[in-house]
Amino acid sequence: MKDRRNFLKLSLLGGAALVSPTACTSAEPNTEKESPSTKQTKTNSAIVISTWYHGQAANAAAWEILGKKGSALDAVEAGVRVTESDPKNQSVGLGGLPDREGKVTLDACIMNHKNDCGAVAFLQDIENPISVARKVMEETPHVMLVGKGAYQFAREKGFPKKNLLTSESEKAWKEWLKTSNYKPVINRENHDTIGLLALDEMGNLSGACTTSGMAYKLHGRVGDSPLIGAGLFVDNEVGAACATGVGEAVIRIAGSAIVVELMRHGRTPMEACKEAVDRILKKHDNIDDLQVGFIALNKEGEYGGFCIHEGFNYALKTKTQEEMVDAKFYRKAEK
Ligand code: SD4
C-alpha cells in the first residue's frame, strides 16, 4: 500500500466548475485504463473482484473456493478474512487504525444470492467481524448487531477476544493526537475498506465488506461498510456492488443499492458506478477531499468500477486472468 502514499496531489482542473451538476453529468469518464476485458463473456465461469491492492491476496483465498466449484458466499468470507487478519493492513480488522480514543472498532457485512444478509458494527476485540456477520445472518433472526451486543454474540459463538491495536497503529494514533486534525486523506490507508464480490460457477453472487472505518473517527461512528444497501448490495437477479471511501457520502445516496438498481435498468457495471458517483458529486459543493469508489459485478460476469479521484483500483481474478484494474475516475490526479 505504500505506493499509494503521497502520490496524489489533486489537480483542480477547473475547481468548482467541475462539480456543478451540469459538469458532472457531462464529464467524460477516463476510459483508457479499463480495457474491453471488462466484458467477461457468459461462460458460467467464476469471477471475483475486490477493492484496492489488498484485494489480490483476498481474491487468491476466495479463488481457493471458487476454483473448486465452491459457493460465492464461502468465497467472499474466506477472501476478506485474509485482509482482516493482516496486521500490516491499517484499515481493516487486526491492526486497523483506531478511533480518536484509541479504540479499534470494526464494521462488516455479508450478503448472499438469496438476499440473506448479516452485519456487525462498532465491534471491538474480535479479529474477523465478517465471520460474526455471517453468523448473524445464519443463526439469528436479525440482520445487524452492534457494539457490546455484537461482541457478546461473537464471544458466545466462540470467537476469541483479541487486542486489535498493534504497536504501529498505536504509534500512528499517538502521533495524530498531537494535532487531532480529522481530515481523511484521499487514497491513503486511513480509508481502505475491502469490499469483495464473487460470482460462482452455479451463477450465484455474494458480497462481503469489512473495515476499521475512518481513522480517528469519533468513538461510536459507523460508516457505510456494514450497511446493506450502502457499503454492499447483492441482488442475484441483477448483480452486486460495494463501496470504499468516505462512508458518509455513500450512505447519503444508498450507494451500492443504487448501483445495483442502475444495472437492473440496463447500465453496465461501470456505467452504474459512474452514475452513482455523479449523484454524490451533485450533493457535494466541494469534493477536494472526498474520495468514493464503487465496484460492481453483474450476473453475466461483467464488471467495472468508478471513483471520484484517480487512484482507486481493484483486483480481478478469473480462471484465466489476474490483474489490478485502475478504476475510471472523475477527477485526474496531479502526478
Ligand atoms: C467508512 N467506507 O468507514 C469506510 C471507509 C473506507 O476506503 O471505505 N475506506 O466510511
PDB file of N, CA and C in Angstrom, residues 4-11 185-188 291 309-312 331-335:
ATOM      1  N   ARG A   4       0.782   3.939  -2.748  1.00  0.00           N
ATOM      2  CA  ARG A   4      -0.253   4.958  -2.913  1.00  0.00           C
ATOM      3  C   ARG A   4       0.067   6.196  -2.097  1.00  0.00           C
ATOM      4  N   ARG A   5       0.969   6.023  -1.127  1.00  0.00           N
ATOM      5  CA  ARG A   5       1.262   7.135  -0.234  1.00  0.00           C
ATOM      6  C   ARG A   5       1.801   8.329  -0.987  1.00  0.00           C
ATOM      7  N   ASN A   6       1.298   9.463  -0.612  1.00  0.00           N
ATOM      8  CA  ASN A   6       1.833  10.738  -1.110  1.00  0.00           C
ATOM      9  C   ASN A   6       1.856  10.860  -2.618  1.00  0.00           C
ATOM     10  N   PHE A   7       1.162  10.034  -3.321  1.00  0.00           N
ATOM     11  CA  PHE A   7       1.281  10.175  -4.762  1.00  0.00           C
ATOM     12  C   PHE A   7       0.160  11.024  -5.341  1.00  0.00           C
ATOM     13  N   LEU A   8      -0.782  11.352  -4.504  1.00  0.00           N
ATOM     14  CA  LEU A   8      -1.890  12.129  -5.018  1.00  0.00           C
ATOM     15  C   LEU A   8      -1.804  13.578  -4.638  1.00  0.00           C
ATOM     16  N   LYS A   9      -1.575  14.393  -5.616  1.00  0.00           N
ATOM     17  CA  LYS A   9      -1.783  15.810  -5.373  1.00  0.00           C
ATOM     18  C   LYS A   9      -2.855  16.175  -6.374  1.00  0.00           C
ATOM     19  N   LEU A  10      -3.959  16.594  -5.879  1.00  0.00           N
ATOM     20  CA  LEU A  10      -5.086  16.700  -6.789  1.00  0.00           C
ATOM     21  C   LEU A  10      -5.016  17.928  -7.675  1.00  0.00           C
ATOM     22  N   SER A  11      -5.275  17.657  -8.908  1.00  0.00           N
ATOM     23  CA  SER A  11      -5.356  18.762  -9.839  1.00  0.00           C
ATOM     24  C   SER A  11      -6.720  19.406  -9.687  1.00  0.00           C
ATOM     25  N   VAL A 185      -7.550  11.528   4.132  1.00  0.00           N
ATOM     26  CA  VAL A 185      -6.667  11.829   3.007  1.00  0.00           C
ATOM     27  C   VAL A 185      -6.986  10.853   1.882  1.00  0.00           C
ATOM     28  N   ILE A 186      -7.166  11.412   0.723  1.00  0.00           N
ATOM     29  CA  ILE A 186      -7.611  10.609  -0.412  1.00  0.00           C
ATOM     30  C   ILE A 186      -6.637   9.488  -0.748  1.00  0.00           C
ATOM     31  N   ASN A 187      -7.200   8.292  -0.962  1.00  0.00           N
ATOM     32  CA  ASN A 187      -6.422   7.127  -1.394  1.00  0.00           C
ATOM     33  C   ASN A 187      -5.304   6.754  -0.441  1.00  0.00           C
ATOM     34  N   ARG A 188      -5.479   7.027   0.828  1.00  0.00           N
ATOM     35  CA  ARG A 188      -4.458   6.608   1.774  1.00  0.00           C
ATOM     36  C   ARG A 188      -5.021   5.597   2.734  1.00  0.00           C
ATOM     37  N   GLN A 291     -13.131  11.198  -1.427  1.00  0.00           N
ATOM     38  CA  GLN A 291     -12.948  10.068  -2.332  1.00  0.00           C
ATOM     39  C   GLN A 291     -14.015   9.015  -2.056  1.00  0.00           C
ATOM     40  N   HIS A 309     -11.809  10.485  -7.413  1.00  0.00           N
ATOM     41  CA  HIS A 309     -10.430  10.899  -7.694  1.00  0.00           C
ATOM     42  C   HIS A 309      -9.603   9.735  -8.220  1.00  0.00           C
ATOM     43  N   GLU A 310      -8.855   9.975  -9.247  1.00  0.00           N
ATOM     44  CA  GLU A 310      -7.956   8.972  -9.790  1.00  0.00           C
ATOM     45  C   GLU A 310      -7.111   8.359  -8.664  1.00  0.00           C
ATOM     46  N   GLY A 311      -6.884   7.053  -8.752  1.00  0.00           N
ATOM     47  CA  GLY A 311      -6.012   6.408  -7.771  1.00  0.00           C
ATOM     48  C   GLY A 311      -6.652   5.192  -7.130  1.00  0.00           C
ATOM     49  N   PHE A 312      -7.940   5.014  -7.335  1.00  0.00           N
ATOM     50  CA  PHE A 312      -8.617   3.829  -6.792  1.00  0.00           C
ATOM     51  C   PHE A 312      -8.487   2.694  -7.800  1.00  0.00           C
ATOM     52  N   ARG A 331     -12.036  12.877 -11.432  1.00  0.00           N
ATOM     53  CA  ARG A 331     -11.032  13.948 -11.391  1.00  0.00           C
ATOM     54  C   ARG A 331      -9.624  13.366 -11.418  1.00  0.00           C
ATOM     55  N   LYS A 332      -8.833  13.876 -12.329  1.00  0.00           N
ATOM     56  CA  LYS A 332      -7.494  13.356 -12.523  1.00  0.00           C
ATOM     57  C   LYS A 332      -6.552  13.838 -11.412  1.00  0.00           C
ATOM     58  N   ALA A 333      -5.648  12.947 -11.029  1.00  0.00           N
ATOM     59  CA  ALA A 333      -4.652  13.332 -10.022  1.00  0.00           C
ATOM     60  C   ALA A 333      -3.497  14.031 -10.701  1.00  0.00           C
ATOM     61  N   GLU A 334      -2.889  14.941  -9.951  1.00  0.00           N
ATOM     62  CA  GLU A 334      -1.694  15.598 -10.454  1.00  0.00           C
ATOM     63  C   GLU A 334      -0.520  14.725 -10.060  1.00  0.00           C
ATOM     64  N   LYS A 335       0.229  14.255 -11.045  1.00  0.00           N
ATOM     65  CA  LYS A 335       1.325  13.324 -10.713  1.00  0.00           C
ATOM     66  C   LYS A 335       2.557  14.070 -10.231  1.00  0.00           C
TER      67      LYS A 335
END
